[in-house]
Coordinates of C-alpha atoms in Angstrom, one line a residue:
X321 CA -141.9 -21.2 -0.3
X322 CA -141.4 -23.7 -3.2
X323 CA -140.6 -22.7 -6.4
X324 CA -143.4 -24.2 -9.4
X325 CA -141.2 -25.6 -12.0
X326 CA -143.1 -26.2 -15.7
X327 CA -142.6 -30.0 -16.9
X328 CA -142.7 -31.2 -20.6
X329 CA -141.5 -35.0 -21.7
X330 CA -141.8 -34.8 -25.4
X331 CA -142.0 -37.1 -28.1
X332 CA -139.8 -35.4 -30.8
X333 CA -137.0 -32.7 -31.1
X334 CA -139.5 -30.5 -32.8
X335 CA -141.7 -30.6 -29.6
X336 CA -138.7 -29.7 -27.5
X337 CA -137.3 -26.9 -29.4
X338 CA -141.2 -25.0 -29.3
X339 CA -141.1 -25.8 -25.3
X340 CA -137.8 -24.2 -24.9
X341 CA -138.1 -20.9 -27.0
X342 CA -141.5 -20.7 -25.3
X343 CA -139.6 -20.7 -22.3
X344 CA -136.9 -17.9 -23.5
X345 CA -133.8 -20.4 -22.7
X346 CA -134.6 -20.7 -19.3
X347 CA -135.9 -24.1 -19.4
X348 CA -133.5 -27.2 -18.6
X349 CA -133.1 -30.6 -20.3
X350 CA -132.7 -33.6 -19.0
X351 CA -131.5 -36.4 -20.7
X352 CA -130.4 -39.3 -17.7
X353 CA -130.8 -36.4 -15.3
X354 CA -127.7 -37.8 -13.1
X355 CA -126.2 -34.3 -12.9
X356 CA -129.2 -31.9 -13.0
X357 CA -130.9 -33.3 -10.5
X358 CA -128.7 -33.6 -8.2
X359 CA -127.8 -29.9 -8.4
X360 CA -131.7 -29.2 -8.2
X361 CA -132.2 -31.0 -4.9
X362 CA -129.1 -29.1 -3.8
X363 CA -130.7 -25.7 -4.8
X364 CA -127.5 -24.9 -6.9
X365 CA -129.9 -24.9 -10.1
X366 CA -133.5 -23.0 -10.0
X367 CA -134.5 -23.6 -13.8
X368 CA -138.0 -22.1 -15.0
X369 CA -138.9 -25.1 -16.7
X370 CA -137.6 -28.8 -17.3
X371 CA -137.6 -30.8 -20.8
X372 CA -137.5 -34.6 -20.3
X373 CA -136.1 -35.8 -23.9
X374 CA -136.3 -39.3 -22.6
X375 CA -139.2 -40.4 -25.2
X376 CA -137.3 -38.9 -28.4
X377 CA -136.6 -42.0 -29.9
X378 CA -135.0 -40.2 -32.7
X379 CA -132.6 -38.9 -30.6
X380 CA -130.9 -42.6 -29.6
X381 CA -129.4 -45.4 -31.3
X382 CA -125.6 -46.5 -32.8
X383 CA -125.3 -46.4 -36.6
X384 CA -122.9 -46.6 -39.2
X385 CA -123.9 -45.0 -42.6
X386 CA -120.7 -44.8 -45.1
X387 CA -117.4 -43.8 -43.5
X388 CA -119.2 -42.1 -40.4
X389 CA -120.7 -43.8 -37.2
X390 CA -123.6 -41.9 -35.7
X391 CA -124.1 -42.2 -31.9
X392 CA -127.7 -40.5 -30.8
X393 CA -127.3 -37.7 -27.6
X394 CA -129.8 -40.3 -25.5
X395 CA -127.3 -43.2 -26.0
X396 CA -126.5 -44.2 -22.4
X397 CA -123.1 -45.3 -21.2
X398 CA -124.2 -48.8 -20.4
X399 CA -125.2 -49.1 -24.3
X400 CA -121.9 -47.4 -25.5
X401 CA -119.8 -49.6 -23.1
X402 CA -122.0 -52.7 -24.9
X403 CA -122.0 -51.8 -28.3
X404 CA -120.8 -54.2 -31.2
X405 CA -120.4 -51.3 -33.8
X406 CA -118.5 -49.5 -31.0
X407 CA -116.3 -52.5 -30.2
X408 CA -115.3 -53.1 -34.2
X409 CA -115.2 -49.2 -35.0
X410 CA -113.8 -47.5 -31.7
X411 CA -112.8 -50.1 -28.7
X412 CA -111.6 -46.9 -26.9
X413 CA -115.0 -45.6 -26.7
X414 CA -116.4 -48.9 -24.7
X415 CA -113.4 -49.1 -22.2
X416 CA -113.9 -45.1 -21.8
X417 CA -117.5 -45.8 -20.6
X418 CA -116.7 -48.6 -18.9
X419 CA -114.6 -46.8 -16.8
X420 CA -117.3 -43.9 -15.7
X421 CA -119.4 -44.3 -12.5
X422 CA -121.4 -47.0 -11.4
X423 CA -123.2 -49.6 -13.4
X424 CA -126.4 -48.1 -12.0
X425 CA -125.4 -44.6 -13.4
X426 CA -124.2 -46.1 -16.4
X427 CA -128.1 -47.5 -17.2
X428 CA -128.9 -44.2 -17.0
X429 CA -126.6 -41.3 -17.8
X430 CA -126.4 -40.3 -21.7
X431 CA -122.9 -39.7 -24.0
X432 CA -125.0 -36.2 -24.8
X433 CA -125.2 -35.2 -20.9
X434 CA -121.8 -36.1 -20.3
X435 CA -120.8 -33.7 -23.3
X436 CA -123.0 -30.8 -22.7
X437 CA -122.5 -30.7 -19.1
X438 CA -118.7 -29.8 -20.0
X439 CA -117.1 -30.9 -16.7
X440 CA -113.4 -30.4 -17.3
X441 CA -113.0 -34.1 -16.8
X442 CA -115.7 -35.3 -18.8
X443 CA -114.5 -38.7 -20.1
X444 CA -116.1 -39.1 -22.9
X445 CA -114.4 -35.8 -24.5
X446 CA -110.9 -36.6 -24.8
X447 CA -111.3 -39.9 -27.0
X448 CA -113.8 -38.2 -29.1
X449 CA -111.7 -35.0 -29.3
X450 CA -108.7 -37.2 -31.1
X451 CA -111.6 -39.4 -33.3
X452 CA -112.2 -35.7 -34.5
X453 CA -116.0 -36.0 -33.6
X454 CA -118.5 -33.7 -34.2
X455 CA -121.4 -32.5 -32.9
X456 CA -125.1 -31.9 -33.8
X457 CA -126.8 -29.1 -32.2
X458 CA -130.7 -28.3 -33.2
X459 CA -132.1 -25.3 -32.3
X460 CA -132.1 -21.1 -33.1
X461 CA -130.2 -19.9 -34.9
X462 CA -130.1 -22.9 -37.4
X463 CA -129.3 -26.6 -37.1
X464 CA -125.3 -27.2 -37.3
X465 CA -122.4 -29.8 -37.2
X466 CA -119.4 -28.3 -35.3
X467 CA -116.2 -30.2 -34.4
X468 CA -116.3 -31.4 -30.6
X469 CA -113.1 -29.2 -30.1
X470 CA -115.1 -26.2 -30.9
X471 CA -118.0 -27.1 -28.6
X472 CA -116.5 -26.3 -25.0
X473 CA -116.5 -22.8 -24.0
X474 CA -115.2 -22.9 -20.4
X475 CA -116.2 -24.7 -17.2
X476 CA -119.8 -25.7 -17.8
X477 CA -120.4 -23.8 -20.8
X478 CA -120.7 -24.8 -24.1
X479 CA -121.5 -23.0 -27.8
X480 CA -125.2 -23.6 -27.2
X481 CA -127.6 -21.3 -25.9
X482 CA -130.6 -22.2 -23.6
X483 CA -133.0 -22.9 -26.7
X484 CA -130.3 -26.1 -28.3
X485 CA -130.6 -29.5 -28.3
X486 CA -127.5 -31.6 -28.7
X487 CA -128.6 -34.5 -31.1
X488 CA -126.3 -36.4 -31.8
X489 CA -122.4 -37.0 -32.1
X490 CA -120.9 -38.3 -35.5
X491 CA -117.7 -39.6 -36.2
X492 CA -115.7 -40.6 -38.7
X493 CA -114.3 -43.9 -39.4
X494 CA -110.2 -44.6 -38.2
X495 CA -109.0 -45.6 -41.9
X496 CA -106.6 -48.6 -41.8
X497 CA -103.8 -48.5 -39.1
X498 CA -104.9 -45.7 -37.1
X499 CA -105.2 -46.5 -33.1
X500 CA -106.6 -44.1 -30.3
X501 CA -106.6 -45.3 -26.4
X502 CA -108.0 -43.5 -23.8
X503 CA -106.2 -43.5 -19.5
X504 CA -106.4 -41.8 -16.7
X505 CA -105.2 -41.2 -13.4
X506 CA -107.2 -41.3 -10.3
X507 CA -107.4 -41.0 -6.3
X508 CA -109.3 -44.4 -6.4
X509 CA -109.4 -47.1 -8.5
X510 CA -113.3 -47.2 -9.5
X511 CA -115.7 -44.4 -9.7
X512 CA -113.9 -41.3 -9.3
X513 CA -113.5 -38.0 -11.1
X514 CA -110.6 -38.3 -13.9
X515 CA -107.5 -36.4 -11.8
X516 CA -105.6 -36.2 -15.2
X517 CA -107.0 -38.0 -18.5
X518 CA -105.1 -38.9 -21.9
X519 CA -106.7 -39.8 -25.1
X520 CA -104.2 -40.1 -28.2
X521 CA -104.9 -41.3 -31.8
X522 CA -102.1 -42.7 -34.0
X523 CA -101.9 -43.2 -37.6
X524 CA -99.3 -45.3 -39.0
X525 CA -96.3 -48.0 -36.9
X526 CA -93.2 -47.1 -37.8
X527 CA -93.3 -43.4 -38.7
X528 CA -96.4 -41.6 -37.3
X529 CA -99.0 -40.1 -40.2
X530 CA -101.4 -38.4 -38.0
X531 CA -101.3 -37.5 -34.8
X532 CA -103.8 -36.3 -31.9
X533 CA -103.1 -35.8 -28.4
X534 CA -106.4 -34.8 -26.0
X535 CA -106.1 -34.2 -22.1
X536 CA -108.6 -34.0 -19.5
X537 CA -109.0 -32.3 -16.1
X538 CA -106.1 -29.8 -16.5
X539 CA -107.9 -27.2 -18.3
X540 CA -111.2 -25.1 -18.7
X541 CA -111.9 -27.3 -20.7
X542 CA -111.0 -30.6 -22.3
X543 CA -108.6 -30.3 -25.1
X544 CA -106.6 -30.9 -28.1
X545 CA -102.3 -30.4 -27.7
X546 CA -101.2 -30.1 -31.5
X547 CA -98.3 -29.0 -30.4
X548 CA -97.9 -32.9 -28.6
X549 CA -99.0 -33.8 -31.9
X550 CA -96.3 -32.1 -34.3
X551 CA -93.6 -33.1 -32.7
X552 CA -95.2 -37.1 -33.5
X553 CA -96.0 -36.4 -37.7
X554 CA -93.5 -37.1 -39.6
X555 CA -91.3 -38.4 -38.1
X556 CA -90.4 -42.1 -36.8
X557 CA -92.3 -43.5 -33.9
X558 CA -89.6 -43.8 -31.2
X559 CA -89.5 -43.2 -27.5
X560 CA -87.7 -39.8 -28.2
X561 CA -90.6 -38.1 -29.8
X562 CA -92.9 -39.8 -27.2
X563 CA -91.0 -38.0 -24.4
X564 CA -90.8 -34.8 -26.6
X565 CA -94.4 -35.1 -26.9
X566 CA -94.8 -35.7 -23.0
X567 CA -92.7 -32.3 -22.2
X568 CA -95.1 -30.5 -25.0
X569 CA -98.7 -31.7 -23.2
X570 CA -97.4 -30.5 -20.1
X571 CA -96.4 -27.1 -21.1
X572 CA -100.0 -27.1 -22.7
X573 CA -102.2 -27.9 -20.0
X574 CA -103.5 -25.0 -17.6
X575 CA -104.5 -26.8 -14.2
X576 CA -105.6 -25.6 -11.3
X577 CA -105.3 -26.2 -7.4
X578 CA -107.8 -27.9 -5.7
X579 CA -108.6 -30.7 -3.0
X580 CA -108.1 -33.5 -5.1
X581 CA -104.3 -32.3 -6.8
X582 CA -101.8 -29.3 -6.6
X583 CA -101.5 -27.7 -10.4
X584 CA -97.7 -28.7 -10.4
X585 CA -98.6 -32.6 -9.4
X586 CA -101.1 -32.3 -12.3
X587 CA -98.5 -31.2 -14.6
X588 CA -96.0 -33.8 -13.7
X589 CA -98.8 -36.6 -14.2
X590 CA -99.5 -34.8 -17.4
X591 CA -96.4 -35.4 -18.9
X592 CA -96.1 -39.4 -17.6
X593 CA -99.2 -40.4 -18.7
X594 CA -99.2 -38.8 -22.2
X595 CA -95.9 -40.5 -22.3
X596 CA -97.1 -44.0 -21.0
X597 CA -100.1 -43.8 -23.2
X598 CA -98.5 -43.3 -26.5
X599 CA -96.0 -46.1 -25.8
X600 CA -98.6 -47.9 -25.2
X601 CA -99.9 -47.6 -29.0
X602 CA -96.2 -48.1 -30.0
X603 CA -96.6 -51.3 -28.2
X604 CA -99.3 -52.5 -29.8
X605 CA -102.8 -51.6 -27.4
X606 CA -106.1 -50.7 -29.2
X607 CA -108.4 -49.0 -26.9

């Protein structure tokens, strides 16, 4: 017997908000759908109802306003790999999306799915973790701006309930100086899952100002290592500190086994790449 599923595409966030509390959280969103869908067709996923944002204009777009760039939940990878204020602002973020599925997924999958989905190796979350993004989130019990690194809850689940809307993603400019790149490690060279992913943010050449380390893939969820990064501030940019670091994100991470990698082969490719990323900024690379 197939199940009748309720179907709304509206036009604003408004709209969507009254069809989801109508719906007591058990509606779904889609925003590209690439995920959903698929788990849909599978039968992993039953919702009650499904909200199509795809005509909330308002909910798209790449802006800059003062010292904050504002990138809109619907925002597909294609346009975030193609974007000029990206490119001048945050080259990482480009490359990352670059780097994520197919070009036919990329057309169609949004920055907003890919965060509220909150895979473990969700690309988009390390770079954005060390920009020290935040997130919008409409919806009961009152429209909010939370840091990305408060956002993900555990595999899957985030700090929004079945009646929020992520809207959109906001984050501030790198002042002068600062650098953030984005690697990962893989089976395959092209369109696989992240194995182990490193996104790091640098302030400063010499001697290190700021520092933020992310990792993805070897955790619940993706995350910030201050402890990599306190062992960087302060002190002089050398490949000491860079190992130090390394040694630091691997004690940090909590991977698991699985098909794909043994915990301890996750570790050790934890510690390399953090490594061969942040020499990387000491070397001079950009995104």
């Amino acid at each position: 017997m197939e199940t009748t599923i309720a179907y709304m595409k509206p036009k604003t966030v408004k709209e969507a908000l009254k069809f989801l509390q109508k719906h007591g959280g058990n509606a779904k969103i889609i925003a590209g759908g690439t995920d959903l869908l698929n788990q849909i067709k599978k039968g992993a996923k039953t919702p009650a109802a499904l909200v199509n944002l795809k005509d909330v204009e308002e909910l798209r777009g790449i802006a800059v306003t003062g010292k904050t760039v504002t990138i809109g939940a619907l925002t597909t990878l294609f346009e975030i790999q193609n974007s000029e204020i990206l490119a001048e602002h945050f080259p990482v973020l480009p490359y990352t999306a670059s780097l994520m599925a197919s070009p036919q997924v990329r057309n169609v999958a949004t920055v907003g799915g890919n965060l509220a989905n909150a895979a473990p190796s969700a690309d988009m979350a390390p770079p954005l973790l060390v920009l020290a993004a935040k997130v919008e989130i409409h919806g009961p019990p009152k429209k909010r701006l939370i840091p990305l690194a408060d956002f993900f809850t555990g595999p899957g689940e985030t700090v929004m309930t079945g009646e929020n809307i992520l809207t959109r993603i906001k984050i501030p400019l790198m002042p002068k100086g600062a650098r953030c790149i984005y690697r990962v490690h893989t089976l395959r060279e092209a369109m696989d899952i992240s194995m182990v992913s490193v996104a790091a943010y640098i302030k400063g050449r010499r001697k290190v100002g700021k520092a933020r380390v992310a990792l993805g893939a070897v955790a619940p969820v993706p995350m910030l290592v201050p402890e990599a990064a306190e062992v960087l501030e302060g002190q002089p940019f050398i490949p000491e500190r860079i190992i130090a670091a390394g040694v630091e994100a691997r004690e940090a991470c909590k991977p698991i086994d699985d098909v794909r990698a043994s915990a301890n082969y996750r570790r050790h490719i934890v510690e390399i790449l953090t490594r061969r990323t942040l020499q990387e900024i000491a070397d001079g690379a950009t995104s």
